[in-house]
mmCIF file of C-alpha atoms and ligand atoms in Angstrom:
data_model
loop_
_atom_site.group_PDB
_atom_site.id
_atom_site.type_symbol
_atom_site.label_atom_id
_atom_site.label_comp_id
_atom_site.label_asym_id
_atom_site.label_seq_id
_atom_site.Cartn_x
_atom_site.Cartn_y
_atom_site.Cartn_z
ATOM 1 C CA MET A 528 67.290 33.648 -21.332
ATOM 2 C CA ARG A 529 65.574 31.448 -24.080
ATOM 3 C CA LYS A 530 61.898 30.835 -23.600
ATOM 4 C CA LYS A 531 61.121 27.344 -23.663
ATOM 5 C CA VAL A 532 58.975 25.863 -26.341
ATOM 6 C CA ILE A 533 56.688 22.849 -25.953
ATOM 7 C CA ALA A 534 55.310 21.937 -29.195
ATOM 8 C CA GLY A 535 52.805 19.124 -29.919
ATOM 9 C CA ASN A 536 52.490 17.238 -33.234
ATOM 10 C CA TRP A 537 49.243 15.433 -33.552
ATOM 11 C CA LYS A 538 50.210 13.971 -37.020
ATOM 12 C CA MET A 539 47.214 12.450 -38.673
ATOM 13 C CA ASN A 540 44.931 12.179 -35.460
ATOM 14 C CA HIS A 541 41.781 13.995 -34.202
ATOM 15 C CA SER A 542 38.859 15.344 -36.053
ATOM 16 C CA PRO A 543 37.546 18.822 -35.680
ATOM 17 C CA LYS A 544 34.977 17.569 -33.112
ATOM 18 C CA ASP A 545 37.866 15.921 -31.110
ATOM 19 C CA THR A 546 39.785 19.238 -31.575
ATOM 20 C CA ARG A 547 37.083 21.146 -29.731
ATOM 21 C CA ASN A 548 36.773 18.647 -26.963
ATOM 22 C CA TYR A 549 40.598 18.582 -26.562
ATOM 23 C CA PHE A 550 40.958 22.234 -26.006
ATOM 24 C CA ALA A 551 37.814 22.463 -23.805
ATOM 25 C CA GLU A 552 39.956 20.412 -21.421
ATOM 26 C CA PHE A 553 43.527 21.385 -22.231
ATOM 27 C CA ASN A 554 43.272 25.309 -22.126
ATOM 28 C CA ASP A 555 42.531 25.735 -18.414
ATOM 29 C CA LEU A 556 45.285 23.069 -17.542
ATOM 30 C CA VAL A 557 48.053 25.220 -19.117
ATOM 31 C CA LYS A 558 46.709 28.539 -18.540
ATOM 32 C CA ASP A 559 49.381 29.653 -15.933
ATOM 33 C CA SER A 560 52.332 28.385 -18.108
ATOM 34 C CA GLU A 561 54.954 31.005 -19.189
ATOM 35 C CA HIS A 562 56.361 28.576 -21.873
ATOM 36 C CA GLU A 563 55.455 28.921 -25.578
ATOM 37 C CA ILE A 564 52.812 26.303 -26.201
ATOM 38 C CA ILE A 565 52.184 25.350 -29.899
ATOM 39 C CA LEU A 566 49.908 22.511 -31.242
ATOM 40 C CA CYS A 567 50.636 21.501 -34.653
ATOM 41 C CA VAL A 568 47.357 20.049 -35.907
ATOM 42 C CA PRO A 569 46.066 18.586 -39.217
ATOM 43 C CA TYR A 570 44.957 21.040 -41.751
ATOM 44 C CA ILE A 571 41.371 20.023 -41.323
ATOM 45 C CA ASP A 572 41.495 20.904 -37.567
ATOM 46 C CA VAL A 573 43.056 24.310 -37.972
ATOM 47 C CA ALA A 574 39.786 26.262 -38.044
ATOM 48 C CA ALA A 575 38.348 24.541 -34.929
ATOM 49 C CA ALA A 576 41.912 24.841 -33.103
ATOM 50 C CA LEU A 577 42.139 28.613 -33.724
ATOM 51 C CA GLU A 578 38.570 29.134 -32.591
ATOM 52 C CA SER A 579 38.978 27.094 -29.680
ATOM 53 C CA THR A 580 42.230 28.828 -28.556
ATOM 54 C CA HIS A 581 41.263 32.400 -29.184
ATOM 55 C CA ASP A 582 42.325 34.554 -26.287
ATOM 56 C CA THR A 583 44.478 31.967 -24.678
ATOM 57 C CA ASN A 584 48.342 31.318 -24.449
ATOM 58 C CA ILE A 585 48.171 28.569 -26.862
ATOM 59 C CA LYS A 586 49.344 28.913 -30.503
ATOM 60 C CA ILE A 587 48.254 26.836 -33.467
ATOM 61 C CA GLY A 588 50.703 25.519 -36.108
ATOM 62 C CA THR A 589 50.554 23.182 -38.997
ATOM 63 C CA GLN A 590 52.733 20.133 -39.917
ATOM 64 C CA ASN A 591 53.579 21.171 -43.435
ATOM 65 C CA LEU A 592 53.168 23.777 -45.865
ATOM 66 C CA ASN A 593 53.642 24.197 -49.603
ATOM 67 C CA HIS A 594 56.145 26.854 -50.409
ATOM 68 C CA GLN A 595 54.291 28.329 -53.386
ATOM 69 C CA VAL A 596 51.614 30.935 -52.979
ATOM 70 C CA ALA A 597 49.189 29.228 -55.429
ATOM 71 C CA GLY A 598 49.164 26.831 -58.449
ATOM 72 C CA ALA A 599 48.136 23.518 -59.964
ATOM 73 C CA LEU A 600 49.129 21.395 -56.911
ATOM 74 C CA THR A 601 46.365 18.925 -56.143
ATOM 75 C CA GLY A 602 45.935 18.288 -52.355
ATOM 76 C CA ASP A 603 48.438 20.929 -51.281
ATOM 77 C CA VAL A 604 48.074 23.883 -49.020
ATOM 78 C CA SER A 605 49.991 27.164 -49.570
ATOM 79 C CA VAL A 606 51.939 29.140 -47.337
ATOM 80 C CA LYS A 607 49.934 32.087 -48.152
ATOM 81 C CA MET A 608 46.623 30.362 -47.231
ATOM 82 C CA LEU A 609 48.059 29.589 -43.948
ATOM 83 C CA GLU A 610 49.475 33.133 -43.490
ATOM 84 C CA ASP A 611 45.939 34.567 -44.369
ATOM 85 C CA ILE A 612 44.223 32.598 -41.567
ATOM 86 C CA GLY A 613 46.844 33.673 -39.022
ATOM 87 C CA ILE A 614 49.000 30.567 -38.705
ATOM 88 C CA LYS A 615 52.480 31.535 -37.144
ATOM 89 C CA TYR A 616 54.301 28.251 -36.913
ATOM 90 C CA SER A 617 54.675 25.213 -39.179
ATOM 91 C CA ILE A 618 56.681 22.040 -38.720
ATOM 92 C CA ILE A 619 59.028 21.544 -41.827
ATOM 93 C CA GLY A 620 61.022 18.577 -42.671
ATOM 94 C CA HIS A 621 59.637 16.173 -40.276
ATOM 95 C CA SER A 622 61.195 12.576 -40.847
ATOM 96 C CA GLU A 623 57.830 11.220 -41.687
ATOM 97 C CA ARG A 624 57.605 13.715 -44.498
ATOM 98 C CA ARG A 625 61.182 13.066 -45.586
ATOM 99 C CA GLN A 626 60.580 9.427 -45.668
ATOM 100 C CA PHE A 627 57.025 8.962 -46.975
ATOM 101 C CA HIS A 628 56.773 11.985 -49.205
ATOM 102 C CA HIS A 629 60.485 11.986 -50.229
ATOM 103 C CA GLU A 630 61.233 15.515 -49.224
ATOM 104 C CA THR A 631 64.825 16.493 -49.733
ATOM 105 C CA ASP A 632 67.031 18.950 -47.865
ATOM 106 C CA ASP A 633 66.801 21.361 -50.997
ATOM 107 C CA TYR A 634 62.972 21.215 -50.787
ATOM 108 C CA VAL A 635 63.044 21.808 -46.884
ATOM 109 C CA ASN A 636 65.229 24.870 -47.482
ATOM 110 C CA LEU A 637 62.675 26.372 -49.954
ATOM 111 C CA LYS A 638 59.928 25.780 -47.405
ATOM 112 C CA ILE A 639 61.802 27.456 -44.721
ATOM 113 C CA LYS A 640 62.620 30.524 -46.707
ATOM 114 C CA SER A 641 59.082 30.781 -47.959
ATOM 115 C CA ALA A 642 57.639 30.359 -44.441
ATOM 116 C CA PHE A 643 59.637 33.394 -43.191
ATOM 117 C CA ASP A 644 58.519 35.369 -46.218
ATOM 118 C CA HIS A 645 54.917 34.754 -44.855
ATOM 119 C CA GLU A 646 55.618 35.413 -41.239
ATOM 120 C CA ILE A 647 55.549 31.666 -40.195
ATOM 121 C CA VAL A 648 58.175 30.454 -37.908
ATOM 122 C CA PRO A 649 59.340 26.970 -39.114
ATOM 123 C CA ILE A 650 59.942 24.260 -36.648
ATOM 124 C CA LEU A 651 62.566 22.360 -38.490
ATOM 125 C CA CYS A 652 63.084 18.734 -37.842
ATOM 126 C CA VAL A 653 66.602 16.925 -38.149
ATOM 127 C CA GLY A 654 67.923 13.775 -36.795
ATOM 128 C CA GLU A 655 69.576 10.323 -37.734
ATOM 129 C CA THR A 656 68.129 6.946 -38.462
ATOM 130 C CA LEU A 657 69.258 3.941 -36.313
ATOM 131 C CA TYR A 658 71.404 2.773 -39.290
ATOM 132 C CA GLU A 659 73.207 5.935 -39.549
ATOM 133 C CA ARG A 660 73.771 5.968 -35.597
ATOM 134 C CA GLU A 661 75.097 2.454 -35.768
ATOM 135 C CA LEU A 662 77.402 3.508 -38.546
ATOM 136 C CA GLY A 663 78.808 6.228 -36.325
ATOM 137 C CA ILE A 664 77.707 9.002 -38.825
ATOM 138 C CA ALA A 665 74.856 10.428 -36.606
ATOM 139 C CA LYS A 666 76.832 13.754 -36.165
ATOM 140 C CA GLU A 667 77.702 14.216 -39.852
ATOM 141 C CA LYS A 668 73.997 13.501 -40.807
ATOM 142 C CA ILE A 669 72.749 16.309 -38.434
ATOM 143 C CA ILE A 670 75.429 18.792 -39.591
ATOM 144 C CA ILE A 671 74.580 18.173 -43.337
ATOM 145 C CA GLN A 672 70.986 18.602 -42.650
ATOM 146 C CA ILE A 673 71.459 21.898 -40.860
ATOM 147 C CA ARG A 674 73.935 23.367 -43.374
ATOM 148 C CA LYS A 675 71.539 22.449 -46.324
ATOM 149 C CA ASP A 676 68.283 23.234 -44.663
ATOM 150 C CA LEU A 677 69.398 26.654 -43.678
ATOM 151 C CA GLU A 678 71.520 27.531 -46.577
ATOM 152 C CA GLY A 679 71.162 31.101 -47.582
ATOM 153 C CA LEU A 680 68.814 31.902 -44.778
ATOM 154 C CA PRO A 681 69.577 35.537 -43.469
ATOM 155 C CA ALA A 682 70.643 35.682 -39.732
ATOM 156 C CA LYS A 683 67.487 37.812 -38.901
ATOM 157 C CA PHE A 684 65.293 34.795 -39.730
ATOM 158 C CA ALA A 685 67.844 32.087 -38.402
ATOM 159 C CA GLU A 686 67.661 33.537 -34.944
ATOM 160 C CA GLN A 687 63.861 33.070 -34.823
ATOM 161 C CA MET A 688 63.972 29.365 -35.986
ATOM 162 C CA ILE A 689 62.959 26.451 -33.806
ATOM 163 C CA ILE A 690 64.901 23.454 -34.516
ATOM 164 C CA ALA A 691 63.876 19.886 -33.245
ATOM 165 C CA TYR A 692 66.472 17.230 -32.889
ATOM 166 C CA GLU A 693 64.632 14.100 -33.370
ATOM 167 C CA PRO A 694 66.403 10.722 -33.664
ATOM 168 C CA ILE A 695 64.299 8.768 -36.051
ATOM 169 C CA TRP A 696 64.799 5.579 -33.913
ATOM 170 C CA ALA A 697 63.244 7.353 -30.842
ATOM 171 C CA ILE A 698 60.053 8.546 -32.787
ATOM 172 C CA GLY A 699 56.889 6.576 -31.637
ATOM 173 C CA THR A 700 59.016 3.831 -30.386
ATOM 174 C CA GLY A 701 58.927 4.372 -26.670
ATOM 175 C CA LYS A 702 62.841 4.738 -26.787
ATOM 176 C CA THR A 703 64.168 8.050 -25.747
ATOM 177 C CA ALA A 704 67.792 9.339 -26.408
ATOM 178 C CA SER A 705 69.704 9.229 -23.170
ATOM 179 C CA THR A 706 69.767 12.781 -21.631
ATOM 180 C CA GLU A 707 73.500 13.032 -22.467
ATOM 181 C CA ASP A 708 72.984 12.130 -26.005
ATOM 182 C CA ALA A 709 70.049 14.454 -26.363
ATOM 183 C CA ASN A 710 71.771 17.492 -25.090
ATOM 184 C CA GLU A 711 75.014 16.650 -26.924
ATOM 185 C CA ALA A 712 73.115 16.484 -30.299
ATOM 186 C CA CYS A 713 71.202 19.865 -29.456
ATOM 187 C CA LYS A 714 74.682 21.432 -28.335
ATOM 188 C CA LEU A 715 76.251 20.197 -31.775
ATOM 189 C CA ILE A 716 73.334 21.948 -33.686
ATOM 190 C CA ARG A 717 73.825 25.165 -31.630
ATOM 191 C CA ASP A 718 77.597 24.979 -32.275
ATOM 192 C CA GLU A 719 76.941 24.511 -36.004
ATOM 193 C CA ILE A 720 74.713 27.613 -35.946
ATOM 194 C CA ARG A 721 77.450 29.587 -34.303
ATOM 195 C CA LYS A 722 79.810 28.642 -37.084
ATOM 196 C CA MET A 723 77.360 29.346 -39.718
ATOM 197 C CA TYR A 724 76.165 32.715 -38.228
ATOM 198 C CA ASN A 725 77.418 34.178 -34.952
ATOM 199 C CA ASP A 726 77.200 33.868 -31.190
ATOM 200 C CA ASP A 727 74.076 36.044 -31.212
ATOM 201 C CA VAL A 728 72.058 33.812 -33.383
ATOM 202 C CA ALA A 729 73.323 30.644 -31.510
ATOM 203 C CA ASP A 730 72.252 32.024 -28.320
ATOM 204 C CA LYS A 731 68.801 33.047 -29.494
ATOM 205 C CA ILE A 732 67.830 29.987 -31.685
ATOM 206 C CA ARG A 733 65.520 27.503 -29.741
ATOM 207 C CA ILE A 734 66.604 23.727 -30.058
ATOM 208 C CA LEU A 735 64.185 21.162 -28.987
ATOM 209 C CA TYR A 736 64.328 17.389 -28.341
ATOM 210 C CA GLY A 737 61.725 15.170 -29.880
ATOM 211 C CA GLY A 738 61.234 11.366 -29.695
ATOM 212 C CA SER A 739 59.124 9.604 -27.174
ATOM 213 C CA VAL A 740 58.820 12.605 -24.818
ATOM 214 C CA LYS A 741 56.405 11.726 -21.901
ATOM 215 C CA PRO A 742 55.309 13.332 -18.734
ATOM 216 C CA THR A 743 57.821 11.133 -16.861
ATOM 217 C CA ASN A 744 60.931 12.253 -18.928
ATOM 218 C CA ALA A 745 60.095 15.770 -19.769
ATOM 219 C CA GLN A 746 61.539 17.467 -16.782
ATOM 220 C CA GLU A 747 64.876 15.631 -17.047
ATOM 221 C CA LEU A 748 65.196 16.434 -20.736
ATOM 222 C CA PHE A 749 64.046 20.080 -20.592
ATOM 223 C CA ASN A 750 66.137 21.074 -17.790
ATOM 224 C CA LEU A 751 69.393 20.370 -19.836
ATOM 225 C CA GLU A 752 71.393 23.321 -20.856
ATOM 226 C CA ASP A 753 71.082 23.074 -24.531
ATOM 227 C CA ILE A 754 67.583 21.797 -24.731
ATOM 228 C CA ASP A 755 64.887 24.519 -24.906
ATOM 229 C CA GLY A 756 61.868 22.310 -24.848
ATOM 230 C CA GLY A 757 60.317 19.409 -26.848
ATOM 231 C CA LEU A 758 58.445 18.449 -29.917
ATOM 232 C CA VAL A 759 55.935 15.879 -28.730
ATOM 233 C CA GLY A 760 53.941 13.324 -30.764
ATOM 234 C CA GLY A 761 52.047 10.430 -29.082
ATOM 235 C CA ALA A 762 51.815 12.219 -25.711
ATOM 236 C CA SER A 763 50.381 15.412 -27.175
ATOM 237 C CA LEU A 764 47.181 13.562 -28.212
ATOM 238 C CA THR A 765 45.740 13.428 -24.609
ATOM 239 C CA PRO A 766 45.099 16.799 -22.936
ATOM 240 C CA LYS A 767 46.179 15.657 -19.468
ATOM 241 C CA ASP A 768 49.465 14.040 -20.693
ATOM 242 C CA PHE A 769 50.319 17.089 -22.810
ATOM 243 C CA ALA A 770 49.525 19.460 -19.956
ATOM 244 C CA ASP A 771 51.796 17.477 -17.624
ATOM 245 C CA ILE A 772 54.587 17.921 -20.161
ATOM 246 C CA VAL A 773 53.964 21.697 -20.492
ATOM 247 C CA ASN A 774 53.936 22.013 -16.779
ATOM 248 C CA PHE A 775 57.174 19.994 -16.350
ATOM 249 C CA ASP A 776 58.500 22.607 -14.021
ATOM 250 C CA LYS A 777 55.365 23.111 -11.860
HETATM 251 P P1 LIG B 350 56.630 10.839 -30.654
HETATM 252 O O1 LIG B 350 56.810 11.617 -32.008
HETATM 253 O O2 LIG B 350 56.720 11.747 -29.244
HETATM 254 O O3 LIG B 350 55.430 10.098 -30.704
HETATM 255 O O4 LIG B 350 57.925 10.048 -30.419
HETATM 256 C C1 LIG B 350 57.569 12.913 -31.969
HETATM 257 C C2 LIG B 350 57.610 13.561 -33.371
HETATM 258 O O5 LIG B 350 57.375 12.698 -34.353
HETATM 259 O O6 LIG B 350 57.537 14.710 -33.506
#
């Protein structure tokens, strides 16, 4: 049985002060959850978030990392720095980074491997644009991303990965993929992993749905066979809404 993962992505929202206030309310609301709860916060909030969630069932992740250990890379934060402060998860290859920071699949692949070298579990994001969906090439796009992003990654790491299927047209738009489409895409990813690795890896890897997840649709989505939880943007910004999503089964 795969453990469900409910991950939040604050994107570029909340200050360190907001972060402390957030967890002062949130921690108690989810303390009885048995799911893996992860909040991916802006770098500037990491210290406050780690401090505020110490001794709780909440894990803190980042939204990006630089795959190099150190160097002349103005404005970046290295994988080693994150490892040193105890970060165990990072989103990698979010569509906003692919779009606005021109991150390619080759670059995403480097980051995934480097994350594992530093004991950080990647939350890899894949998904098609509306244009690709309308052209009828959504499946091909997802398969190409999976193949390229995981290329050369050993099975012992692949089985620990978290992959989020996020149709780009559903992110922040209020539009959610239908439950059938969401489950079908997550199954497609699992089947591709089975082809690249084996049954064991495919059965262990957690595949999430992301894109306008809300308290009102979480239960329906997360109960589907191939969906192991969600990556939540907008609705993770409010403690009560995110707690309702975490507690979808309560
Ligand atoms: P959303 O964002 O929940 O606001 O649609 C999801 C994401 O980008 O991870």
